[in-house]
Short mmCIF file of C-alpha atoms and ligand atoms in Angstrom, two decimals:
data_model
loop_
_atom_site.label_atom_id
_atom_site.label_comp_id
_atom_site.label_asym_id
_atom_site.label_seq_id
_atom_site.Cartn_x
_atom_site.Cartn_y
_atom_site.Cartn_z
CA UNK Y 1 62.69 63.39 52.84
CA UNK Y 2 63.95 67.18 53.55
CA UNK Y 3 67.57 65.64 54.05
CA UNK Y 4 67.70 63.44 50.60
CA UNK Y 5 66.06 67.27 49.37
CA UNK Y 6 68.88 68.92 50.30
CA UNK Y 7 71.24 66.85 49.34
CA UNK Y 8 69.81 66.42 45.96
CA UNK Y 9 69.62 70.39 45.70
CA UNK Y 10 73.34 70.67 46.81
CA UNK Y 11 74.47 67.78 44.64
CA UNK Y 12 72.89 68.88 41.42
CA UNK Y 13 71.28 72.87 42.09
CA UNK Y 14 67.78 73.96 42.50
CA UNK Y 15 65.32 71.35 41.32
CA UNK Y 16 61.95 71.72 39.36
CA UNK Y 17 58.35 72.13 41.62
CA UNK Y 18 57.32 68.71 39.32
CA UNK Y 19 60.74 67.27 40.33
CA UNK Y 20 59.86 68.12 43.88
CA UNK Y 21 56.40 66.87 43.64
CA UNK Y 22 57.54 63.72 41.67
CA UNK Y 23 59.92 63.13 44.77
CA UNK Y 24 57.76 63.83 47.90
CA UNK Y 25 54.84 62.03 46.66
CA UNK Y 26 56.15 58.94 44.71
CA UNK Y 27 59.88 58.04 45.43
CA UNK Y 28 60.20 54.88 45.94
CA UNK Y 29 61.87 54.56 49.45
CA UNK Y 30 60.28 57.48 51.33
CA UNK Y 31 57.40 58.93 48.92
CA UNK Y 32 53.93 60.25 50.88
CA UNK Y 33 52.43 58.04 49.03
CA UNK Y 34 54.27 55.06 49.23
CA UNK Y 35 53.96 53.54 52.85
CA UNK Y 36 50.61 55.29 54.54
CA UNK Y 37 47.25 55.38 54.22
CA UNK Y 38 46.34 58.79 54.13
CA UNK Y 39 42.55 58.74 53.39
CA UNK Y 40 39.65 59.13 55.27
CA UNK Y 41 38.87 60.60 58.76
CA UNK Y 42 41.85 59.53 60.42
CA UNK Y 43 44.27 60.52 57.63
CA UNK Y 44 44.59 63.83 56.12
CA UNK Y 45 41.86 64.49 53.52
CA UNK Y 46 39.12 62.39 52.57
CA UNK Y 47 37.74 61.59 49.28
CA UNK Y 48 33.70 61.34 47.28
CA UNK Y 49 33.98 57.37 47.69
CA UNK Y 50 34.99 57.17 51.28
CA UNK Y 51 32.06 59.69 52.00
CA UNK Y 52 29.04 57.99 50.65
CA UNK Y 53 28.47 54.69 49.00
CA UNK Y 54 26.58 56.09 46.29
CA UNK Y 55 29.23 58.19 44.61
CA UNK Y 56 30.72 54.76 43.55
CA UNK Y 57 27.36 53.26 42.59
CA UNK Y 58 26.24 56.23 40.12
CA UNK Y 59 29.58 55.80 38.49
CA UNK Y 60 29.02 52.11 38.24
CA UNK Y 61 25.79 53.15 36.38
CA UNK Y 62 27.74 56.03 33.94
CA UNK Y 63 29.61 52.72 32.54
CA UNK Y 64 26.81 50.49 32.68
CA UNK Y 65 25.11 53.02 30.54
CA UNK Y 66 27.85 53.09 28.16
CA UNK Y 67 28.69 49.79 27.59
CA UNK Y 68 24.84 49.39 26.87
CA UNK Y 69 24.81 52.65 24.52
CA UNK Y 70 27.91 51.48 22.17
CA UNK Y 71 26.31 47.51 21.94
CA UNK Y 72 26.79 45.75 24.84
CA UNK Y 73 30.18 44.10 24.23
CA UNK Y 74 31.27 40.96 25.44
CA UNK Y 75 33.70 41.57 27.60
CA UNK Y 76 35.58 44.80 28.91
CA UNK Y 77 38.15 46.01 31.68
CA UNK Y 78 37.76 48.08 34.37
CA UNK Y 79 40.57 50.43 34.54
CA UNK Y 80 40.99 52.23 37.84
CA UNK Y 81 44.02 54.56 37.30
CA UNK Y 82 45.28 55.40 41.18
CA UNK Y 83 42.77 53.38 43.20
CA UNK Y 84 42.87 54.46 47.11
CA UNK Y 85 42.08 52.04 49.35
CA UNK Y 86 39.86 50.45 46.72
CA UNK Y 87 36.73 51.79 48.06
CA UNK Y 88 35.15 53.12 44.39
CA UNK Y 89 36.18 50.11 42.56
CA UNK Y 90 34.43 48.06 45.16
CA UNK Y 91 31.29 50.46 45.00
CA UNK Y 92 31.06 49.97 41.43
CA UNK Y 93 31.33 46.12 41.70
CA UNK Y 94 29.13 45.79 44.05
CA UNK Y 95 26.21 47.20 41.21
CA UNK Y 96 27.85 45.43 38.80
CA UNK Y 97 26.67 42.11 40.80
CA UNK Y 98 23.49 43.86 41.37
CA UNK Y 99 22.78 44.24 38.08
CA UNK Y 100 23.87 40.94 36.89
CA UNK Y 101 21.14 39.85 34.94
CA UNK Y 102 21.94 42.57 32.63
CA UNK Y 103 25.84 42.26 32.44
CA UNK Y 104 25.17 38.32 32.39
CA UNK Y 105 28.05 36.82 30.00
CA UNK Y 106 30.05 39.79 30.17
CA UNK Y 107 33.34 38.94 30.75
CA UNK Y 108 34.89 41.47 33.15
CA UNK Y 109 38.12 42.10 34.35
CA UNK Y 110 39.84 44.98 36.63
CA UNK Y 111 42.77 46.47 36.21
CA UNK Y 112 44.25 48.47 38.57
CA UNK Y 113 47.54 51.27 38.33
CA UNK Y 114 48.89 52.23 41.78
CA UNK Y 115 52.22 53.15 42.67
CA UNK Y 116 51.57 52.59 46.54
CA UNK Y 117 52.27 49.42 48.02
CA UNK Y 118 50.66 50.08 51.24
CA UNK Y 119 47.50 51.02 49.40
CA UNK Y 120 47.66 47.97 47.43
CA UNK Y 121 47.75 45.63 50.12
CA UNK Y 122 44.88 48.01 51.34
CA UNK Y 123 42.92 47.55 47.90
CA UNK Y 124 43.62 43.76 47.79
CA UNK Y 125 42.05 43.88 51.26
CA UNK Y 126 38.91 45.56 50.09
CA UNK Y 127 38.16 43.56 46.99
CA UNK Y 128 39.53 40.41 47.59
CA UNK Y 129 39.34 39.70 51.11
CA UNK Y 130 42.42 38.72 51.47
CA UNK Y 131 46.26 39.30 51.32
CA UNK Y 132 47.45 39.31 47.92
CA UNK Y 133 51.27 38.02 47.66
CA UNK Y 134 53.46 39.76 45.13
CA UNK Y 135 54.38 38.10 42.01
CA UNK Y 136 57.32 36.75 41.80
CA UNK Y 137 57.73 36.58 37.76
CA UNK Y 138 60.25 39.94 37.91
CA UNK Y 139 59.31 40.32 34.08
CA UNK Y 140 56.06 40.96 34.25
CA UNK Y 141 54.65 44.21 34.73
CA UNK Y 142 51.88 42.73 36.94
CA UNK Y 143 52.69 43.25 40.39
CA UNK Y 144 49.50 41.53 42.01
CA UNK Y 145 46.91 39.52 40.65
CA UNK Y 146 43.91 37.92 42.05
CA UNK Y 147 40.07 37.99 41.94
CA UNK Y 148 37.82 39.85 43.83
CA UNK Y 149 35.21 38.88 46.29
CA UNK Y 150 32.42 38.33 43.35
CA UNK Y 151 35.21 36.30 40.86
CA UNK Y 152 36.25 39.15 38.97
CA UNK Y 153 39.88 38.62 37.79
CA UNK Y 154 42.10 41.56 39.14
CA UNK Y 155 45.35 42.74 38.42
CA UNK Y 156 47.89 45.70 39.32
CA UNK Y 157 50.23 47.44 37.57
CA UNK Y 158 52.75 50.34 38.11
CA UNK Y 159 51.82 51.80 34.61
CA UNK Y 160 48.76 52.65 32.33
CA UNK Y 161 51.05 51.83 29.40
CA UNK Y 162 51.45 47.94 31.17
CA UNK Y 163 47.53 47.28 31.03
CA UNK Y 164 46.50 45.11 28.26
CA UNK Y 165 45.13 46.86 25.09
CA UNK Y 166 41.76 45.84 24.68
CA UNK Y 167 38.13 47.63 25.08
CA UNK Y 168 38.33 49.33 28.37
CA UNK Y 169 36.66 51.60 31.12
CA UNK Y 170 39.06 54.19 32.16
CA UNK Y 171 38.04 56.03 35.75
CA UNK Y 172 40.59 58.38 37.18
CA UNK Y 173 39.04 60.11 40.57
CA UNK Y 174 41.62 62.27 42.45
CA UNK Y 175 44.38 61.23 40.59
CA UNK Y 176 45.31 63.82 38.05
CA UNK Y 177 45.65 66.46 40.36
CA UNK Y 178 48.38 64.61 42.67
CA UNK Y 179 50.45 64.16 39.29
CA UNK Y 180 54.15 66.87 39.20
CA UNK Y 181 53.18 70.25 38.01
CA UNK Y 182 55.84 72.60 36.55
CA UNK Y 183 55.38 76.27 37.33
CA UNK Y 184 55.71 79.49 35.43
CA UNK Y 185 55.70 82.78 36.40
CA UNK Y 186 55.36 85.78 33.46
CA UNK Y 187 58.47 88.32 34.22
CA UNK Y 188 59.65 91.13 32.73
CA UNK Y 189 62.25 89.05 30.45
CA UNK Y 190 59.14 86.53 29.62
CA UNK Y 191 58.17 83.19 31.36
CA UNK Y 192 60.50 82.13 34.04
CA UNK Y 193 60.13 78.42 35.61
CA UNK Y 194 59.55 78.14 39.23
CA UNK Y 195 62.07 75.96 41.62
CA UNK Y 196 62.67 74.81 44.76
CA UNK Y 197 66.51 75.58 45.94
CA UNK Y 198 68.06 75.83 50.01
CA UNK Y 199 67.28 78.73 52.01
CA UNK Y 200 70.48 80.58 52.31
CA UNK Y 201 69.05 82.16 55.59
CA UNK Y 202 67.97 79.03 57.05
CA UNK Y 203 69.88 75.90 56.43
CA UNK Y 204 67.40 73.63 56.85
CA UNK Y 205 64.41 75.57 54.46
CA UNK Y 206 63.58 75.12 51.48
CA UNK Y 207 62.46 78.14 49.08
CA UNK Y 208 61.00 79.01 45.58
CA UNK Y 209 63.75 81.02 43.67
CA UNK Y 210 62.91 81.98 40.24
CA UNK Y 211 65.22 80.22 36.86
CA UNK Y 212 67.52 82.88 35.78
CA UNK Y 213 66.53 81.96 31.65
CA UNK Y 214 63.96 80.10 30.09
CA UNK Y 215 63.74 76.43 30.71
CA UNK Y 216 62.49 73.37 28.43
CA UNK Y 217 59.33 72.95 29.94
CA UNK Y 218 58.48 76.47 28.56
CA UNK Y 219 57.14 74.74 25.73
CA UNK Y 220 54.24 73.57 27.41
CA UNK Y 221 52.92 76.89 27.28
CA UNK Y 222 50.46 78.84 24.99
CA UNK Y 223 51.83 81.36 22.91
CA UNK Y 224 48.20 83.42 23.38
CA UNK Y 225 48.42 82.53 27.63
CA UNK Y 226 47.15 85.62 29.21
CA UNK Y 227 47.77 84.51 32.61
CA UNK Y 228 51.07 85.48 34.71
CA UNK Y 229 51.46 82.32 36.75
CA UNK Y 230 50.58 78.98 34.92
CA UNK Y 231 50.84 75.14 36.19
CA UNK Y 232 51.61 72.63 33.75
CA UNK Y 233 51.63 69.04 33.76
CA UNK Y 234 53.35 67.09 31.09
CA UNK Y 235 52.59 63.24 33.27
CA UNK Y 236 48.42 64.33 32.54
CA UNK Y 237 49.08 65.12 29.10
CA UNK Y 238 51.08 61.98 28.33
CA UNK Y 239 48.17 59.83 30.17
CA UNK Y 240 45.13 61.84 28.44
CA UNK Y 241 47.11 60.98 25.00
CA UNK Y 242 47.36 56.99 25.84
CA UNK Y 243 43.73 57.15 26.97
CA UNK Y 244 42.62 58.19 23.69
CA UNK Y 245 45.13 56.64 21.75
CA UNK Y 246 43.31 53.33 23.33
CA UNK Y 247 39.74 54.37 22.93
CA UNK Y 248 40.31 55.53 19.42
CA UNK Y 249 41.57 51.80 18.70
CA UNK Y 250 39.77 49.75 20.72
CA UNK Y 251 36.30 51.71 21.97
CA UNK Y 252 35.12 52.29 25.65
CA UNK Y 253 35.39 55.57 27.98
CA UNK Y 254 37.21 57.18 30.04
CA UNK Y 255 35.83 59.10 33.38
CA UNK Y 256 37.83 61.64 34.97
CA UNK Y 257 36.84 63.08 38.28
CA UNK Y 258 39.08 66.01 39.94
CA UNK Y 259 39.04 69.50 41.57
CA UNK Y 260 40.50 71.97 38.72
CA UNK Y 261 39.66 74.41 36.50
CA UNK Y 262 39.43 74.77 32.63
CA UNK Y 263 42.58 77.23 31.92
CA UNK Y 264 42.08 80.43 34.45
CA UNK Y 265 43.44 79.76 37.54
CA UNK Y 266 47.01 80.55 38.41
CA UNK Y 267 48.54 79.22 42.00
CA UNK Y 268 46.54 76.43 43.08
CA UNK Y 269 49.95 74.41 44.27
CA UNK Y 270 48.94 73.71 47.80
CA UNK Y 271 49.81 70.69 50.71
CA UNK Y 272 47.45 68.89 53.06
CA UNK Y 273 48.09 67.69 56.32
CA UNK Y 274 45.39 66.45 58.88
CA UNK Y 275 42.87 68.11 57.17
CA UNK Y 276 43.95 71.36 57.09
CA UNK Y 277 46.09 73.55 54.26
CA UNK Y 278 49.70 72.91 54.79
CA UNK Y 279 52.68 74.60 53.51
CA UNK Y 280 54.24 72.60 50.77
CA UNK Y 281 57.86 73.47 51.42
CA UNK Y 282 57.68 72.41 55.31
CA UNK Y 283 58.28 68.62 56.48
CA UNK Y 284 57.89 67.40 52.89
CA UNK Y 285 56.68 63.58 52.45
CA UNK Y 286 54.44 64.61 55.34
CA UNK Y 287 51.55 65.76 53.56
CA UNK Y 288 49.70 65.67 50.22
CA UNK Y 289 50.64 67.94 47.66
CA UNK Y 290 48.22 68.69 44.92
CA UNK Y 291 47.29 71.34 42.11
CA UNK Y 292 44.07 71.61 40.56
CA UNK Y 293 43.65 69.97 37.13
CA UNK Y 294 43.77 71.76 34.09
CA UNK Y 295 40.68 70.87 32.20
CA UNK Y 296 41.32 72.78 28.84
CA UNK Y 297 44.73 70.99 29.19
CA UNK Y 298 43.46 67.64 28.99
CA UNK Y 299 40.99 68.61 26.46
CA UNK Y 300 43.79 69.61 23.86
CA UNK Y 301 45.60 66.45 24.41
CA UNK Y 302 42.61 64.22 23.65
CA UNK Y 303 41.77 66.48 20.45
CA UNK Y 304 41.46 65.05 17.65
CA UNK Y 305 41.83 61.63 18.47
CA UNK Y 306 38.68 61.55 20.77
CA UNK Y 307 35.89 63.23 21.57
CA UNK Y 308 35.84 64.97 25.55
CA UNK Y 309 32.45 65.85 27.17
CA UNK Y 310 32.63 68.35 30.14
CA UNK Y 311 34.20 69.69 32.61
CA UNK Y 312 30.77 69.82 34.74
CA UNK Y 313 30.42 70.60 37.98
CA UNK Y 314 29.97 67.19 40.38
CA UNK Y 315 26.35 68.27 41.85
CA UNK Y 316 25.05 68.75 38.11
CA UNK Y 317 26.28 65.28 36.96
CA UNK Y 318 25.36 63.57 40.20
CA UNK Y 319 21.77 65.26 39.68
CA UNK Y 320 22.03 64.03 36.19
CA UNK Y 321 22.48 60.35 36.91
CA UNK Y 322 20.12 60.17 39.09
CA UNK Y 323 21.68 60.56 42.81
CA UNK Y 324 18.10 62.09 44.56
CA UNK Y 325 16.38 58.81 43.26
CA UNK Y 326 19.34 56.46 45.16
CA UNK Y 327 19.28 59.02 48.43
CA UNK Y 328 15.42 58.02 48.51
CA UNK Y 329 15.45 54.31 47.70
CA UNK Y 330 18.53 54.04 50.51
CA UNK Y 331 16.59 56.30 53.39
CA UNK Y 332 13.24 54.18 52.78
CA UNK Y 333 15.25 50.88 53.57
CA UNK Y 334 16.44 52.75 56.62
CA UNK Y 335 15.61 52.76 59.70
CA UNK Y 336 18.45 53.06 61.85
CA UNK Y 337 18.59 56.87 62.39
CA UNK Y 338 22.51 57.10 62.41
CA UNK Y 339 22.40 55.44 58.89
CA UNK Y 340 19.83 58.10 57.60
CA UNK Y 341 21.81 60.64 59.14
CA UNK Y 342 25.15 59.45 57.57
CA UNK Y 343 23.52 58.81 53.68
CA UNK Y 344 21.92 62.91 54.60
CA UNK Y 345 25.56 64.21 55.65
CA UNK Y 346 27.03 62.69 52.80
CA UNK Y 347 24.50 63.79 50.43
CA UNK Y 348 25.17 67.56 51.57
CA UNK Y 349 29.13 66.78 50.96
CA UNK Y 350 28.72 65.65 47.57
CA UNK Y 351 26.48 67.64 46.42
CA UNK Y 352 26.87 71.17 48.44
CA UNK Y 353 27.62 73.92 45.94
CA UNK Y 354 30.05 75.25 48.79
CA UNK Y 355 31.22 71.67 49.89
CA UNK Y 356 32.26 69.20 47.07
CA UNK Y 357 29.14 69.97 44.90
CA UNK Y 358 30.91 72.77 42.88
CA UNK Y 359 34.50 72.43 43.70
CA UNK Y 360 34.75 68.78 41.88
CA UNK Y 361 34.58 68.36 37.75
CA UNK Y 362 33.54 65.32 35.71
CA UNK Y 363 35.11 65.33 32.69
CA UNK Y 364 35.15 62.06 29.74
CA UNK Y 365 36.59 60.81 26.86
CA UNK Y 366 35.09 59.15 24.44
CA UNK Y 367 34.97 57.49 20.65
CA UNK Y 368 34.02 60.16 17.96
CA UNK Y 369 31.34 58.12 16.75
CA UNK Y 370 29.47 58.11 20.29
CA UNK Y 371 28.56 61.11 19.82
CA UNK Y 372 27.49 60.75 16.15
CA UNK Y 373 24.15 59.72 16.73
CA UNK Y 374 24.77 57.26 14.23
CA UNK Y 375 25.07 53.38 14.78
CA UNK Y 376 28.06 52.33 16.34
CA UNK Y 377 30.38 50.36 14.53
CA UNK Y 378 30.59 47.31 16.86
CA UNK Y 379 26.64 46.68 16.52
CA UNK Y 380 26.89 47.89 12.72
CA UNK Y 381 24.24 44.38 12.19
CA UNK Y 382 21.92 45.69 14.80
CA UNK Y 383 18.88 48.44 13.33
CA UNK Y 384 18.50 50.47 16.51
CA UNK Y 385 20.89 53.38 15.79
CA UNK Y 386 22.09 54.36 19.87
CA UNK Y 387 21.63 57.23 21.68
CA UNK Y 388 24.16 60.22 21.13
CA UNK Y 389 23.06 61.09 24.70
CA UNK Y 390 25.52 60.36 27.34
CA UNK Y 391 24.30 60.13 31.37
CA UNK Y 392 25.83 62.45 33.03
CA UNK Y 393 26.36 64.97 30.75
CA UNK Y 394 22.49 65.32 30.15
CA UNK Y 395 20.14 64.55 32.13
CA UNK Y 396 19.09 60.38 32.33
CA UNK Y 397 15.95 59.23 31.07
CA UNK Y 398 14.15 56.94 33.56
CA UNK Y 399 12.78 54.04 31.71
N1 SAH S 401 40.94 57.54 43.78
C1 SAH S 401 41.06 57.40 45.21
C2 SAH S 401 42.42 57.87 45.78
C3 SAH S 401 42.89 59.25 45.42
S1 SAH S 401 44.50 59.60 46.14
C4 SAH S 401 39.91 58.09 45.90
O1 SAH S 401 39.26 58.91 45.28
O2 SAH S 401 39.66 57.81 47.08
C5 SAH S 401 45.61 59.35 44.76
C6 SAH S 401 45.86 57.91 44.39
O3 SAH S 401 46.75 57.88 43.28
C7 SAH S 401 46.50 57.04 45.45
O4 SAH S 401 46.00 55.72 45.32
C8 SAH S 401 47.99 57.11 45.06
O5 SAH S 401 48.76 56.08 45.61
C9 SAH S 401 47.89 57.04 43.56
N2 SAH S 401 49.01 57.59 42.81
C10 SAH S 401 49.68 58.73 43.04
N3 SAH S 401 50.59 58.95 42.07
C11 SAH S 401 50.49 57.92 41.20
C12 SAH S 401 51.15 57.57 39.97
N4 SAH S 401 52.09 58.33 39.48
N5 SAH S 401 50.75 56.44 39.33
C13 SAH S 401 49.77 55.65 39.85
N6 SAH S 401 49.11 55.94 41.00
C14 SAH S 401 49.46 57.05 41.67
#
């Protein structure tokens, strides 16, 4: 990865820090992404899903409760926009199953957008139990299909914009913040774009050099921005705007879980390797390289078009939907003390104000007239107007 770097740099000059990050993470041939499995214990950071069951069954109940609250449609997708191993999707199956009798004749289907292949086959693993071949049909934009291990079609794509239009659950959970970032820093002569060019010292280094004028990119900036350094990324714009877009049409939600910020921080660029912080200019395609999501970001883009609850912290909407109630109903089935200790530990992770409790933000999108109080216009014949509240976001009433 360093020597296609290089050469790129020499070929063409200094490159952009989203160019960069497009290229370490997701290029085809050698991209971080593309060929490991870099989750969990073993790997180099580990994720809400892979630490405790739960996290995937609350959010299983958010879109239970939705699709209940806007009238109980007869069919929907599940739309998991970069999936992992598959471990959340699976999670939220699973209660799906559980709570058959009240999804009965619901006609569900799951969608899935990863650029991996190694975590596809991984995914197709999880939720179907077996090896999923690829499809052959070069025109389509569906890359796998199959159906998981409860008879759920499934499908993968490389793109939101190749899942079908059609009323949809969006979740995104630790995937907006692995998306390219461009970066600004406020000089003298005004905002200056950050990029990534050879050390001339060292042959084989890479360095941050500052653009000599303004670049395009500049326009992703506000003209009130009171900040000196700013990240900006145009990919979680683009996505936020086809989310709503599609729930504006067709109805649904979107969930979006991620580490971030709404509009204050400055350099949160950083790499992770085994755990631990890594520089992001050293042994690139070697680690994960991530920047915390702009929350006020994604709330612009959906403006007008939808309405966006949150950010709020994880612990709050974990508390919210209901998460001490699950941690009790799990320890009393318990008795194996390394189980209790495990659903305890993870608990604390989750939930920790200094762990993942505070660090993590739920944010969602969702129709205007959700929120309106008002009936909703797919059950315009029922009486019952629905509830404007929305789990999560307030606290759940246990009925
Ligand atoms: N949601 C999972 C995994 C988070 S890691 C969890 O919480 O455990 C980020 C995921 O996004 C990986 O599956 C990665 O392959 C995928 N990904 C990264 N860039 C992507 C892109 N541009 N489009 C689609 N998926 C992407």
């Amino acid at each position: 990865m360093l020597r296609h770097l290089m050469y790129k740099i020499k070929s063409t000059g200094p490159i952009t820090v989203a160019e960069y990050m497009k290229e370490v993470l997701t290029n085809p041939a050698k991209g971080y992404y593309v060929y490991r499995d870099m989750l969990g214990e073993k790997g180099d950071f580990i994720t809400s899903p892979e630490i405790s069951q739960i996290f995937g069954e609350l959010l299983g109940i958010w879109f239970i409760s939705e699709w209940m609250a806007t009238g109980k449609s007869t069919a929907f997708q599940l739309v998991e926009l970069g999936p992992g191993r598959g471990t959340l999707v699976g999670d939220i199956l699973r209660v799906f199953t559980q709570l058959g009798s009240v999804l009965k004749n619901c006609d569900i289907s799951v969608h899935l957008v990863e650029v991996s292949q190694k975590l596809s086959e991984i995914q197709a693993l999880t939720l179907t139990k077996e090896k999923v071949p690829l499809e052959r049909n070069a025109g389509s934009p569906v890359y796998m299909k199959g159906v998981t291990k409860s008879g759920i079609p499934i499908s993968w794509y490389r793109d939101l914009h190749d899942v079908p239009k059609g009323y949809s659950f969006y979740l995104a959970h630790e995937f907006f913040d692995v998306l390219p970032v461009h970066k600004f820093q406020k000089t003298p002569q005004g905002w200056r774009e950050v990029f990534v060019d050879i050390d001339p010292q060292v042959s084989d280094k890479l360095r941050f050099v500052l653009a000599p004028s303004a670049t395009p990119a500049e326009a992703f900036i506000q003209h009130d921005e009171t900040r000196d350094h700013v990240e900006v990324c145009p990919d979680a714009g683009v996505i936020i705007e086809e989310l709503s877009q599609r729930i504006a049409l067709t109805g649904g939600a979107a969930l979006v879980a991620d580490y971030g910020h709404d509009g204050t921080k400055t350099d949160t660029f950083r790499g992770f390797c085994d755990h631990k912080l890594h520089d992001v200019l050293i042994a690139p395609g070697t680690a994960d390289l991530t920047a915390d999501v702009d929350f006020s970001y994604l709330r612009r883009m959906a403006q007008g078009k939808v309405a966006s609850l949150g950010p709020i912290k994880q612990h709050t909407f974990l508390k919210n939907m209901g998460i001490d109630v699950r941690l009790k109903v799990l320890l009393d089935k318990s008795n194996e003390p390394s189980v209790r200790q495990q659903l305890l530990q993870g608990y604390d992770m989750l939930m920790n104000p200094k762990k993942m409790g505070e660090r993590f933000n739920f944010f969602a999108l969702l129709p205007h007239q959700r929120l309106q109080g008002g009936r909703y216009q797919r059950n315009a014949r029922q009486s019952k107007p629905f509830a404007s509240v929305v789990a999560g976001f307030s606290e759940l009433a246990w009925q």
